[in-house]
Amino acid sequence: MAKKVEEERPSMIDTFKEFKEGKNIDRTTLVSVLEESFRRVLANIYGSDENIDVIVNPDKGDFEIYRNRVVVADDEVVDENKEIALSEAQKIEEDYEEGEEVSERVDFAKFGRRAILNLRQTLASKILELEHDSLYNKYKDRVGEVISGEVYQVWKREVLLVDDENNELILPKSEQIPSDNYRKGENVRAIILRVDNDNKNPKIILSRTSPIFLERLLEAEVPEINDGLISIKKIARMPGERAKIAVESFDDRIDPVGACVGVKGSRVHGIVRELCNENIDVINYTSNTKLFIQRALSPAKVSSIEINEEAHQADVYLKPEEVSLAIGRGGLNIKLASMLTEYTIDVFREISDAEEDEDIYLDEFADEIDQWVIDSIKSIGLDTAKQVLKAPREMLIEKADLEEETVDRLLEILSAEFED
């Protein structure tokens, strides 16, 4: 039995060393955790820990436990945990008398392997709780900061990174730039999007697609932004493809667009590379809605704009050769312009006075075009043939929710009516 006790005790000292060396916990906290863990296990054994003294020295991996009991007459012991019979006390020291307190050292190992296992589990649980609290406190006030982490594991739905203290950071698939490619061991920059703490189990969620990530990268590259001379008013992003940024200068001598772009694009080159060659358009912000929408649709040149402020709707008219520029490849330019201005933007081709003279209601084409197609077009506010012909093909497909072939056939039929 003595041999078993000797085998148990070193394992407990190893436990202390393991927690001391493996966890980033200060000495005071570690001592408190060890004492609390001992008390919790001893309370289960004795029924109470009120009369227990625990002395821990984590530097040496050593500990001492004392149980304090009051000496009472042999036949008056009511609570064996807090009272000791006179005859038992005198076996410890002969001069003990009734009413005195006996402080007796407790050999924890004598409680056996189960008690030691219980202690280890209690310690592990408490240390884990402390680690979670420490991680949450470290990151809860850092939302919006750019952080660099090392790729530890790549999964289908997320990438696991670790910071310089080996804390886990999560970059979900939805927050990754589509063309990002991650390899274990490489460093990745992202923004701290949020800190979840469900069931006191913190998760640090990162993002590379958030507009704030682009904003922080700009702040790092453009000193005038940090100095407060230039303000980033709005950002719209299609991650990895294109972004539009509206900036404003508080100093008339500073061109905010030029300052952000830099000489020959020097200030945005690094950002473009970081964002997987995401094209960045920088425009001057203005509170004039029409002018802001016009600038947002750059490089297209707008002829006129009709605004419905209540509905946040804008009808933009352009020359035929400008329409494709306004819409952009895959509708990207108009989508970003709408995101930036917070207006629903519809673009229309300008037509000459001669073209405007005659028009035909769509219902008159019922013998050539299916009624459900006519109804779909009319549902987006287009009632006549020339209104449809003025509208961009991409808009008809998206807003009327029609197949490309259906729209092409529709345009063919309507165009033929005016060819003569």
Tab-separated table of C-alpha atoms in Angstrom:
chain	number	residue	atom	x	y	z
A	1	MET	CA	0.000	0.000	0.000
A	2	ALA	CA	2.840	2.376	0.882
A	3	LYS	CA	4.328	1.801	-2.533
A	4	LYS	CA	1.049	2.699	-4.206
A	5	VAL	CA	0.832	5.960	-2.234
A	6	GLU	CA	4.349	6.888	-3.310
A	7	GLU	CA	3.404	6.208	-6.914
A	8	GLU	CA	0.297	8.405	-6.671
A	9	ARG	CA	1.982	11.462	-5.158
A	10	PRO	CA	4.531	12.081	-7.956
A	11	SER	CA	1.679	11.840	-10.469
A	12	MET	CA	-0.049	14.691	-8.642
A	13	ILE	CA	3.105	16.797	-8.653
A	14	ASP	CA	3.398	16.091	-12.382
A	15	THR	CA	-0.157	17.336	-12.701
A	16	PHE	CA	0.792	20.685	-11.155
A	17	LYS	CA	3.824	21.001	-13.397
A	18	GLU	CA	1.714	20.204	-16.427
A	19	PHE	CA	-0.773	22.963	-15.647
A	20	LYS	CA	1.938	25.434	-14.671
A	21	GLU	CA	4.027	24.915	-17.791
A	22	GLY	CA	1.267	24.266	-20.304
A	23	LYS	CA	-1.105	27.095	-19.417
A	24	ASN	CA	-0.584	30.819	-19.596
A	25	ILE	CA	-1.866	31.540	-16.083
A	26	ASP	CA	-0.289	33.865	-13.524
A	27	ARG	CA	0.956	32.516	-10.188
A	28	THR	CA	-1.790	34.046	-8.025
A	29	THR	CA	-4.559	32.653	-10.208
A	30	LEU	CA	-2.888	29.239	-10.395
A	31	VAL	CA	-2.607	29.008	-6.592
A	32	SER	CA	-6.252	30.027	-6.247
A	33	VAL	CA	-7.361	27.415	-8.796
A	34	LEU	CA	-5.358	24.639	-7.143
A	35	GLU	CA	-6.683	25.513	-3.683
A	36	GLU	CA	-10.270	25.670	-4.933
A	37	SER	CA	-9.899	22.332	-6.731
A	38	PHE	CA	-8.520	20.655	-3.603
A	39	ARG	CA	-11.301	22.111	-1.498
A	40	ARG	CA	-13.991	20.918	-3.903
A	41	VAL	CA	-12.688	17.330	-3.811
A	42	LEU	CA	-12.138	17.370	-0.040
A	43	ALA	CA	-15.646	18.754	0.534
A	44	ASN	CA	-16.999	15.713	-1.300
A	45	ILE	CA	-14.921	13.428	0.917
A	46	TYR	CA	-15.479	15.101	4.300
A	47	GLY	CA	-18.830	16.807	3.691
A	48	SER	CA	-17.354	20.283	4.217
A	49	ASP	CA	-14.112	22.199	3.603
A	50	GLU	CA	-14.720	24.923	6.208
A	51	ASN	CA	-12.063	23.524	8.534
A	52	ILE	CA	-9.522	22.691	5.813
A	53	ASP	CA	-6.320	24.643	5.153
A	54	VAL	CA	-4.680	24.137	1.760
A	55	ILE	CA	-1.161	25.456	1.131
A	56	VAL	CA	0.081	25.247	-2.459
A	57	ASN	CA	3.528	25.985	-3.849
A	58	PRO	CA	3.150	25.736	-7.636
A	59	ASP	CA	6.803	26.608	-8.268
A	60	LYS	CA	7.851	23.336	-6.640
A	61	GLY	CA	4.713	21.443	-7.502
A	62	ASP	CA	4.222	20.870	-3.767
A	63	PHE	CA	1.205	21.183	-1.473
A	64	GLU	CA	0.160	20.699	2.124
A	65	ILE	CA	-3.325	20.018	3.481
A	66	TYR	CA	-4.362	20.382	7.126
A	67	ARG	CA	-7.686	19.480	8.729
A	68	ASN	CA	-8.529	21.437	11.898
A	69	ARG	CA	-10.696	19.740	14.548
A	70	VAL	CA	-11.742	20.649	18.087
A	71	VAL	CA	-10.909	18.181	20.892
A	72	VAL	CA	-14.000	16.873	22.721
A	73	ALA	CA	-14.631	14.096	25.233
A	74	ASP	CA	-14.596	10.605	23.767
A	75	ASP	CA	-18.370	10.173	24.045
A	76	GLU	CA	-19.273	13.697	22.763
A	77	VAL	CA	-18.105	13.483	19.121
A	78	VAL	CA	-21.028	14.615	16.931
A	79	ASP	CA	-19.262	15.724	13.723
A	80	GLU	CA	-16.198	13.603	13.005
A	81	ASN	CA	-15.017	16.097	10.404
A	82	LYS	CA	-14.882	19.031	12.811
A	83	GLU	CA	-14.403	17.221	16.137
A	84	ILE	CA	-11.860	14.701	17.407
A	85	ALA	CA	-12.093	12.484	20.493
A	86	LEU	CA	-9.667	13.314	23.290
A	87	SER	CA	-8.119	9.835	23.172
A	88	GLU	CA	-7.501	10.167	19.414
A	89	ALA	CA	-6.001	13.640	19.827
A	90	GLN	CA	-3.641	12.407	22.531
A	91	LYS	CA	-2.315	9.770	20.093
A	92	ILE	CA	-1.094	12.692	18.037
A	93	GLU	CA	0.253	14.676	20.998
A	94	GLU	CA	-0.116	13.557	24.614
A	95	ASP	CA	-0.758	17.034	26.089
A	96	TYR	CA	-3.912	17.839	24.084
A	97	GLU	CA	-6.904	18.828	26.241
A	98	GLU	CA	-10.609	19.298	25.571
A	99	GLY	CA	-11.449	22.564	23.757
A	100	GLU	CA	-8.086	22.816	22.006
A	101	GLU	CA	-7.737	22.680	18.227
A	102	VAL	CA	-5.867	19.889	16.506
A	103	SER	CA	-4.307	20.721	13.130
A	104	GLU	CA	-3.640	17.384	11.446
A	105	ARG	CA	-1.834	17.005	8.141
A	106	VAL	CA	-3.846	15.130	5.506
A	107	ASP	CA	-2.148	12.769	3.083
A	108	PHE	CA	-4.306	13.287	0.010
A	109	ALA	CA	-2.862	10.224	-1.727
A	110	LYS	CA	-4.426	7.975	0.911
A	111	PHE	CA	-7.842	8.657	-0.625
A	112	GLY	CA	-6.796	6.588	-3.627
A	113	ARG	CA	-6.668	6.858	-7.378
A	114	ARG	CA	-10.316	7.892	-7.779
A	115	ALA	CA	-9.849	11.009	-5.620
A	116	ILE	CA	-6.695	11.926	-7.538
A	117	LEU	CA	-8.479	11.439	-10.853
A	118	ASN	CA	-11.332	13.599	-9.557
A	119	LEU	CA	-8.820	16.294	-8.633
A	120	ARG	CA	-7.251	16.206	-12.091
A	121	GLN	CA	-10.664	16.492	-13.739
A	122	THR	CA	-11.658	19.367	-11.454
A	123	LEU	CA	-8.391	21.128	-12.235
A	124	ALA	CA	-8.791	20.571	-15.966
A	125	SER	CA	-12.347	21.918	-15.887
A	126	LYS	CA	-11.361	25.024	-13.920
A	127	ILE	CA	-8.293	25.713	-16.056
A	128	LEU	CA	-10.390	25.364	-19.214
A	129	GLU	CA	-12.899	27.828	-17.771
A	130	LEU	CA	-10.084	30.280	-17.018
A	131	GLU	CA	-8.660	29.871	-20.499
A	132	HIS	CA	-12.068	30.610	-22.003
A	133	ASP	CA	-12.464	33.705	-19.823
A	134	SER	CA	-8.962	34.858	-20.732
A	135	LEU	CA	-9.579	34.359	-24.460
A	136	TYR	CA	-12.911	36.181	-24.336
A	137	ASN	CA	-11.461	39.105	-22.378
A	138	LYS	CA	-8.523	39.329	-24.765
A	139	TYR	CA	-10.688	39.681	-27.870
A	140	LYS	CA	-14.096	41.041	-26.800
A	141	ASP	CA	-13.004	44.683	-27.211
A	142	ARG	CA	-10.960	44.118	-30.369
A	143	VAL	CA	-13.777	43.625	-32.865
A	144	GLY	CA	-12.885	45.562	-36.005
A	145	GLU	CA	-9.110	45.125	-35.622
A	146	VAL	CA	-6.894	43.489	-38.226
A	147	ILE	CA	-5.103	40.417	-36.916
A	148	SER	CA	-2.563	38.038	-38.401
A	149	GLY	CA	-2.875	34.333	-37.692
A	150	GLU	CA	-1.078	31.190	-38.779
A	151	VAL	CA	-3.053	28.608	-40.714
A	152	TYR	CA	-3.292	25.478	-38.571
A	153	GLN	CA	-5.977	23.437	-40.297
A	154	VAL	CA	-7.970	23.836	-43.522
A	155	TRP	CA	-11.462	22.382	-43.624
A	156	LYS	CA	-14.263	22.544	-46.156
A	157	ARG	CA	-16.405	25.020	-44.193
A	158	GLU	CA	-13.751	26.985	-42.327
A	159	VAL	CA	-10.058	27.575	-41.769
A	160	LEU	CA	-8.580	27.275	-38.287
A	161	LEU	CA	-5.823	29.768	-37.466
A	162	VAL	CA	-3.813	30.326	-34.299
A	163	ASP	CA	-2.534	33.603	-32.872
A	164	ASP	CA	0.863	34.211	-31.269
A	165	GLU	CA	-0.374	32.641	-28.007
A	166	ASN	CA	-1.750	29.571	-29.803
A	167	ASN	CA	-5.367	30.635	-29.341
A	168	GLU	CA	-7.747	29.334	-32.006
A	169	LEU	CA	-9.267	31.729	-34.537
A	170	ILE	CA	-11.963	30.738	-37.033
A	171	LEU	CA	-12.262	32.011	-40.602
A	172	PRO	CA	-15.568	30.665	-41.981
A	173	LYS	CA	-15.987	29.875	-45.670
A	174	SER	CA	-18.568	32.675	-45.945
A	175	GLU	CA	-15.965	35.195	-44.750
A	176	GLN	CA	-13.233	34.062	-47.166
A	177	ILE	CA	-12.496	35.731	-50.494
A	178	PRO	CA	-13.590	33.164	-53.134
A	179	SER	CA	-10.135	32.971	-54.722
A	180	ASP	CA	-8.290	32.646	-51.388
A	181	ASN	CA	-6.084	29.570	-51.137
A	182	TYR	CA	-4.749	28.596	-47.705
A	183	ARG	CA	-1.786	26.419	-46.809
A	184	LYS	CA	-0.841	25.151	-43.374
A	185	GLY	CA	1.831	27.310	-41.735
A	186	GLU	CA	1.257	30.467	-43.790
A	187	ASN	CA	0.180	33.754	-42.193
A	188	VAL	CA	-3.213	35.205	-43.070
A	189	ARG	CA	-4.539	38.672	-42.297
A	190	ALA	CA	-8.207	39.233	-41.492
A	191	ILE	CA	-10.444	41.394	-39.368
A	192	ILE	CA	-11.971	40.305	-36.071
A	193	LEU	CA	-15.617	40.176	-37.116
A	194	ARG	CA	-17.186	39.140	-33.814
A	195	VAL	CA	-16.553	37.226	-30.595
A	196	ASP	CA	-19.194	34.608	-29.808
A	197	ASN	CA	-19.405	33.355	-26.236
A	198	ASP	CA	-22.166	30.768	-26.235
A	199	ASN	CA	-22.115	28.635	-23.066
A	200	LYS	CA	-18.940	30.472	-22.043
A	201	ASN	CA	-17.074	28.827	-24.912
A	202	PRO	CA	-15.648	31.791	-26.843
A	203	LYS	CA	-15.104	31.623	-30.590
A	204	ILE	CA	-13.152	34.323	-32.401
A	205	ILE	CA	-14.699	34.764	-35.851
A	206	LEU	CA	-12.593	36.439	-38.535
A	207	SER	CA	-13.501	37.938	-41.902
A	208	ARG	CA	-11.681	38.889	-45.081
A	209	THR	CA	-14.862	39.901	-46.927
A	210	SER	CA	-16.113	42.609	-44.555
A	211	PRO	CA	-15.980	46.201	-45.871
A	212	ILE	CA	-14.324	47.100	-42.553
A	213	PHE	CA	-11.330	44.909	-43.507
A	214	LEU	CA	-10.810	47.057	-46.608
A	215	GLU	CA	-11.302	50.184	-44.494
A	216	ARG	CA	-8.584	49.117	-42.033
A	217	LEU	CA	-6.184	48.277	-44.860
A	218	LEU	CA	-6.740	51.752	-46.321
A	219	GLU	CA	-6.151	53.370	-42.937
A	220	ALA	CA	-2.806	51.581	-42.714
A	221	GLU	CA	-1.731	52.707	-46.212
A	222	VAL	CA	-3.045	56.291	-46.255
A	223	PRO	CA	-1.593	58.536	-43.500
A	224	GLU	CA	-4.130	61.288	-44.239
A	225	ILE	CA	-6.933	58.971	-43.070
A	226	ASN	CA	-5.232	58.281	-39.743
A	227	ASP	CA	-4.507	62.004	-39.371
A	228	GLY	CA	-8.219	62.778	-39.769
A	229	LEU	CA	-7.743	64.787	-42.961
A	230	ILE	CA	-9.637	62.258	-45.087
A	231	SER	CA	-12.742	60.338	-44.078
A	232	ILE	CA	-13.969	57.055	-45.558
A	233	LYS	CA	-17.714	57.656	-45.869
A	234	LYS	CA	-18.920	54.421	-47.461
A	235	ILE	CA	-17.597	51.147	-48.859
A	236	ALA	CA	-19.278	48.590	-51.114
A	237	ARG	CA	-17.532	45.298	-51.888
A	238	MET	CA	-17.957	42.236	-54.025
A	239	PRO	CA	-15.058	40.376	-52.354
A	240	GLY	CA	-12.247	39.374	-54.674
A	241	GLU	CA	-13.856	41.121	-57.644
A	242	ARG	CA	-14.424	44.831	-57.182
A	243	ALA	CA	-14.992	47.496	-54.544
A	244	LYS	CA	-16.154	51.103	-54.546
A	245	ILE	CA	-15.061	53.525	-51.828
A	246	ALA	CA	-16.460	57.021	-51.231
A	247	VAL	CA	-14.038	59.393	-49.507
A	248	GLU	CA	-14.208	62.992	-48.340
A	249	SER	CA	-11.464	65.508	-47.553
A	250	PHE	CA	-11.593	67.970	-44.674
A	251	ASP	CA	-8.758	69.979	-46.204
A	252	ASP	CA	-9.428	71.762	-49.490
A	253	ARG	CA	-5.774	71.374	-50.422
A	254	ILE	CA	-5.974	67.568	-50.364
A	255	ASP	CA	-7.502	65.535	-53.191
A	256	PRO	CA	-8.988	62.570	-51.294
A	257	VAL	CA	-9.129	60.282	-54.327
A	258	GLY	CA	-5.532	61.011	-55.327
A	259	ALA	CA	-4.313	60.615	-51.757
A	260	CYS	CA	-5.989	57.210	-51.395
A	261	VAL	CA	-4.847	55.875	-54.755
A	262	GLY	CA	-1.306	57.265	-54.551
A	263	VAL	CA	1.120	58.012	-57.366
A	264	LYS	CA	0.475	55.477	-60.122
A	265	GLY	CA	-1.709	53.532	-57.709
A	266	SER	CA	1.147	52.960	-55.262
A	267	ARG	CA	-1.059	53.118	-52.154
A	268	VAL	CA	-3.670	50.657	-53.345
A	269	HIS	CA	-1.341	48.133	-55.017
A	270	GLY	CA	-0.622	46.326	-51.754
A	271	ILE	CA	-4.310	46.283	-50.813
A	272	VAL	CA	-5.273	44.906	-54.229
A	273	ARG	CA	-2.752	42.085	-53.791
A	274	GLU	CA	-3.981	41.351	-50.258
A	275	LEU	CA	-7.558	41.106	-51.575
A	276	CYS	CA	-6.695	38.703	-54.417
A	277	ASN	CA	-6.598	41.396	-57.146
A	278	GLU	CA	-9.888	42.973	-56.141
A	279	ASN	CA	-10.299	46.112	-58.283
A	280	ILE	CA	-10.755	49.244	-56.189
A	281	ASP	CA	-12.606	52.356	-57.390
A	282	VAL	CA	-12.265	55.467	-55.236
A	283	ILE	CA	-14.747	58.313	-55.716
A	284	ASN	CA	-15.450	61.669	-54.072
A	285	TYR	CA	-18.335	61.554	-51.631
A	286	THR	CA	-21.103	64.155	-51.847
A	287	SER	CA	-24.400	64.630	-50.033
A	288	ASN	CA	-25.975	65.534	-53.400
A	289	THR	CA	-27.816	62.292	-54.178
A	290	LYS	CA	-27.934	62.721	-57.961
A	291	LEU	CA	-24.256	63.606	-58.147
A	292	PHE	CA	-23.316	60.761	-55.811
A	293	ILE	CA	-25.190	58.218	-57.948
A	294	GLN	CA	-23.554	59.666	-61.044
A	295	ARG	CA	-20.091	59.257	-59.515
A	296	ALA	CA	-20.936	55.779	-58.216
A	297	LEU	CA	-21.751	54.612	-61.774
A	298	SER	CA	-18.308	55.665	-63.026
A	299	PRO	CA	-16.785	55.028	-65.557
A	300	ALA	CA	-20.167	55.436	-67.287
A	301	LYS	CA	-21.254	58.990	-68.175
A	302	VAL	CA	-24.824	59.679	-67.059
A	303	SER	CA	-27.128	61.879	-69.163
A	304	SER	CA	-29.887	62.407	-66.594
A	305	ILE	CA	-31.275	60.983	-63.360
A	306	GLU	CA	-34.768	60.856	-61.922
A	307	ILE	CA	-34.898	60.352	-58.139
A	308	ASN	CA	-37.653	58.974	-55.931
A	309	GLU	CA	-36.257	59.761	-52.490
A	310	GLU	CA	-39.128	58.166	-50.608
A	311	ALA	CA	-38.645	54.807	-52.349
A	312	HIS	CA	-34.852	55.211	-52.605
A	313	GLN	CA	-35.228	54.589	-56.336
A	314	ALA	CA	-33.203	56.144	-59.148
A	315	ASP	CA	-33.887	55.925	-62.902
A	316	VAL	CA	-30.680	56.694	-64.779
A	317	TYR	CA	-30.651	57.578	-68.488
A	318	LEU	CA	-27.556	57.089	-70.597
A	319	LYS	CA	-26.512	57.093	-74.220
A	320	PRO	CA	-26.629	53.581	-75.716
A	321	GLU	CA	-22.839	53.232	-75.720
A	322	GLU	CA	-22.674	54.052	-71.975
A	323	VAL	CA	-25.209	51.482	-70.797
A	324	SER	CA	-22.831	48.520	-70.757
A	325	LEU	CA	-20.281	50.560	-68.778
A	326	ALA	CA	-22.893	51.504	-66.205
A	327	ILE	CA	-24.004	47.916	-65.769
A	328	GLY	CA	-20.524	46.405	-65.852
A	329	ARG	CA	-19.500	42.807	-66.372
A	330	GLY	CA	-22.100	40.556	-64.818
A	331	GLY	CA	-23.965	43.613	-63.514
A	332	LEU	CA	-21.142	44.261	-61.044
A	333	ASN	CA	-20.838	48.038	-61.505
A	334	ILE	CA	-24.528	48.800	-61.023
A	335	LYS	CA	-24.764	46.424	-58.040
A	336	LEU	CA	-21.874	48.153	-56.285
A	337	ALA	CA	-23.274	51.588	-57.129
A	338	SER	CA	-26.604	50.576	-55.575
A	339	MET	CA	-24.849	49.222	-52.466
A	340	LEU	CA	-22.751	52.382	-52.121
A	341	THR	CA	-25.572	54.885	-52.601
A	342	GLU	CA	-28.276	52.742	-50.932
A	343	TYR	CA	-30.546	53.444	-53.905
A	344	THR	CA	-32.122	50.930	-56.266
A	345	ILE	CA	-30.735	51.989	-59.638
A	346	ASP	CA	-32.348	51.194	-62.986
A	347	VAL	CA	-30.584	52.285	-66.165
A	348	PHE	CA	-32.279	53.178	-69.438
A	349	ARG	CA	-31.069	53.973	-72.939
A	350	GLU	CA	-31.845	57.410	-74.279
A	351	ILE	CA	-33.753	57.355	-77.534
A	352	SER	CA	-34.124	60.041	-80.161
A	353	ASP	CA	-37.263	62.156	-80.678
A	354	ALA	CA	-38.030	60.231	-83.842
A	355	GLU	CA	-37.952	56.951	-81.939
A	356	GLU	CA	-40.181	58.442	-79.253
A	357	ASP	CA	-43.003	59.353	-81.682
A	358	GLU	CA	-44.603	55.962	-81.923
A	359	ASP	CA	-44.904	53.274	-79.281
A	360	ILE	CA	-46.960	50.113	-78.858
A	361	TYR	CA	-48.427	48.566	-75.710
A	362	LEU	CA	-47.089	45.110	-74.902
A	363	ASP	CA	-50.570	43.608	-74.811
A	364	GLU	CA	-50.762	44.135	-78.592
A	365	PHE	CA	-48.040	41.492	-79.014
A	366	ALA	CA	-50.129	38.775	-77.325
A	367	ASP	CA	-50.286	36.788	-80.556
A	368	GLU	CA	-46.451	36.524	-80.685
A	369	ILE	CA	-45.454	36.641	-77.021
A	370	ASP	CA	-46.807	34.424	-74.230
A	371	GLN	CA	-49.076	36.310	-71.848
A	372	TRP	CA	-47.051	35.219	-68.788
A	373	VAL	CA	-43.951	36.847	-70.312
A	374	ILE	CA	-45.888	40.070	-70.939
A	375	ASP	CA	-47.188	40.010	-67.364
A	376	SER	CA	-43.663	39.481	-65.981
A	377	ILE	CA	-42.378	42.508	-67.909
A	378	LYS	CA	-45.338	44.672	-66.900
A	379	SER	CA	-44.798	43.701	-63.237
A	380	ILE	CA	-41.532	45.668	-63.225
A	381	GLY	CA	-43.214	48.809	-64.575
A	382	LEU	CA	-42.639	48.441	-68.322
A	383	ASP	CA	-45.866	48.645	-70.370
A	384	THR	CA	-44.741	49.494	-73.890
A	385	ALA	CA	-42.398	48.077	-76.493
A	386	LYS	CA	-40.022	51.041	-76.467
A	387	GLN	CA	-39.831	51.048	-72.686
A	388	VAL	CA	-38.650	47.438	-72.878
A	389	LEU	CA	-36.188	48.208	-75.665
A	390	LYS	CA	-34.768	51.099	-73.609
A	391	ALA	CA	-34.208	48.857	-70.595
A	392	PRO	CA	-30.903	46.917	-70.366
A	393	ARG	CA	-31.119	43.227	-71.225
A	394	GLU	CA	-29.501	42.275	-67.894
A	395	MET	CA	-32.141	44.204	-65.961
A	396	LEU	CA	-34.961	42.407	-67.788
A	397	ILE	CA	-33.420	39.027	-66.959
A	398	GLU	CA	-32.831	39.827	-63.291
A	399	LYS	CA	-35.878	41.913	-62.348
A	400	ALA	CA	-38.505	40.111	-64.419
A	401	ASP	CA	-36.926	36.760	-63.486
A	402	LEU	CA	-36.872	35.514	-67.080
A	403	GLU	CA	-34.506	33.141	-68.879
A	404	GLU	CA	-31.940	34.714	-71.199
A	405	GLU	CA	-33.439	32.962	-74.232
A	406	THR	CA	-36.906	34.308	-73.349
A	407	VAL	CA	-35.618	37.878	-73.068
A	408	ASP	CA	-33.640	37.606	-76.324
A	409	ARG	CA	-36.707	36.332	-78.167
A	410	LEU	CA	-38.811	39.142	-76.648
A	411	LEU	CA	-36.329	41.830	-77.741
A	412	GLU	CA	-36.125	40.315	-81.199
A	413	ILE	CA	-39.901	40.480	-81.668
A	414	LEU	CA	-40.171	44.056	-80.339
A	415	SER	CA	-37.196	45.321	-82.357
A	416	ALA	CA	-38.621	43.885	-85.570
A	417	GLU	CA	-41.727	46.049	-85.105
A	418	PHE	CA	-39.662	49.234	-85.483
A	419	GLU	CA	-37.100	48.167	-88.045
A	420	ASP	CA	-38.958	49.741	-91.007
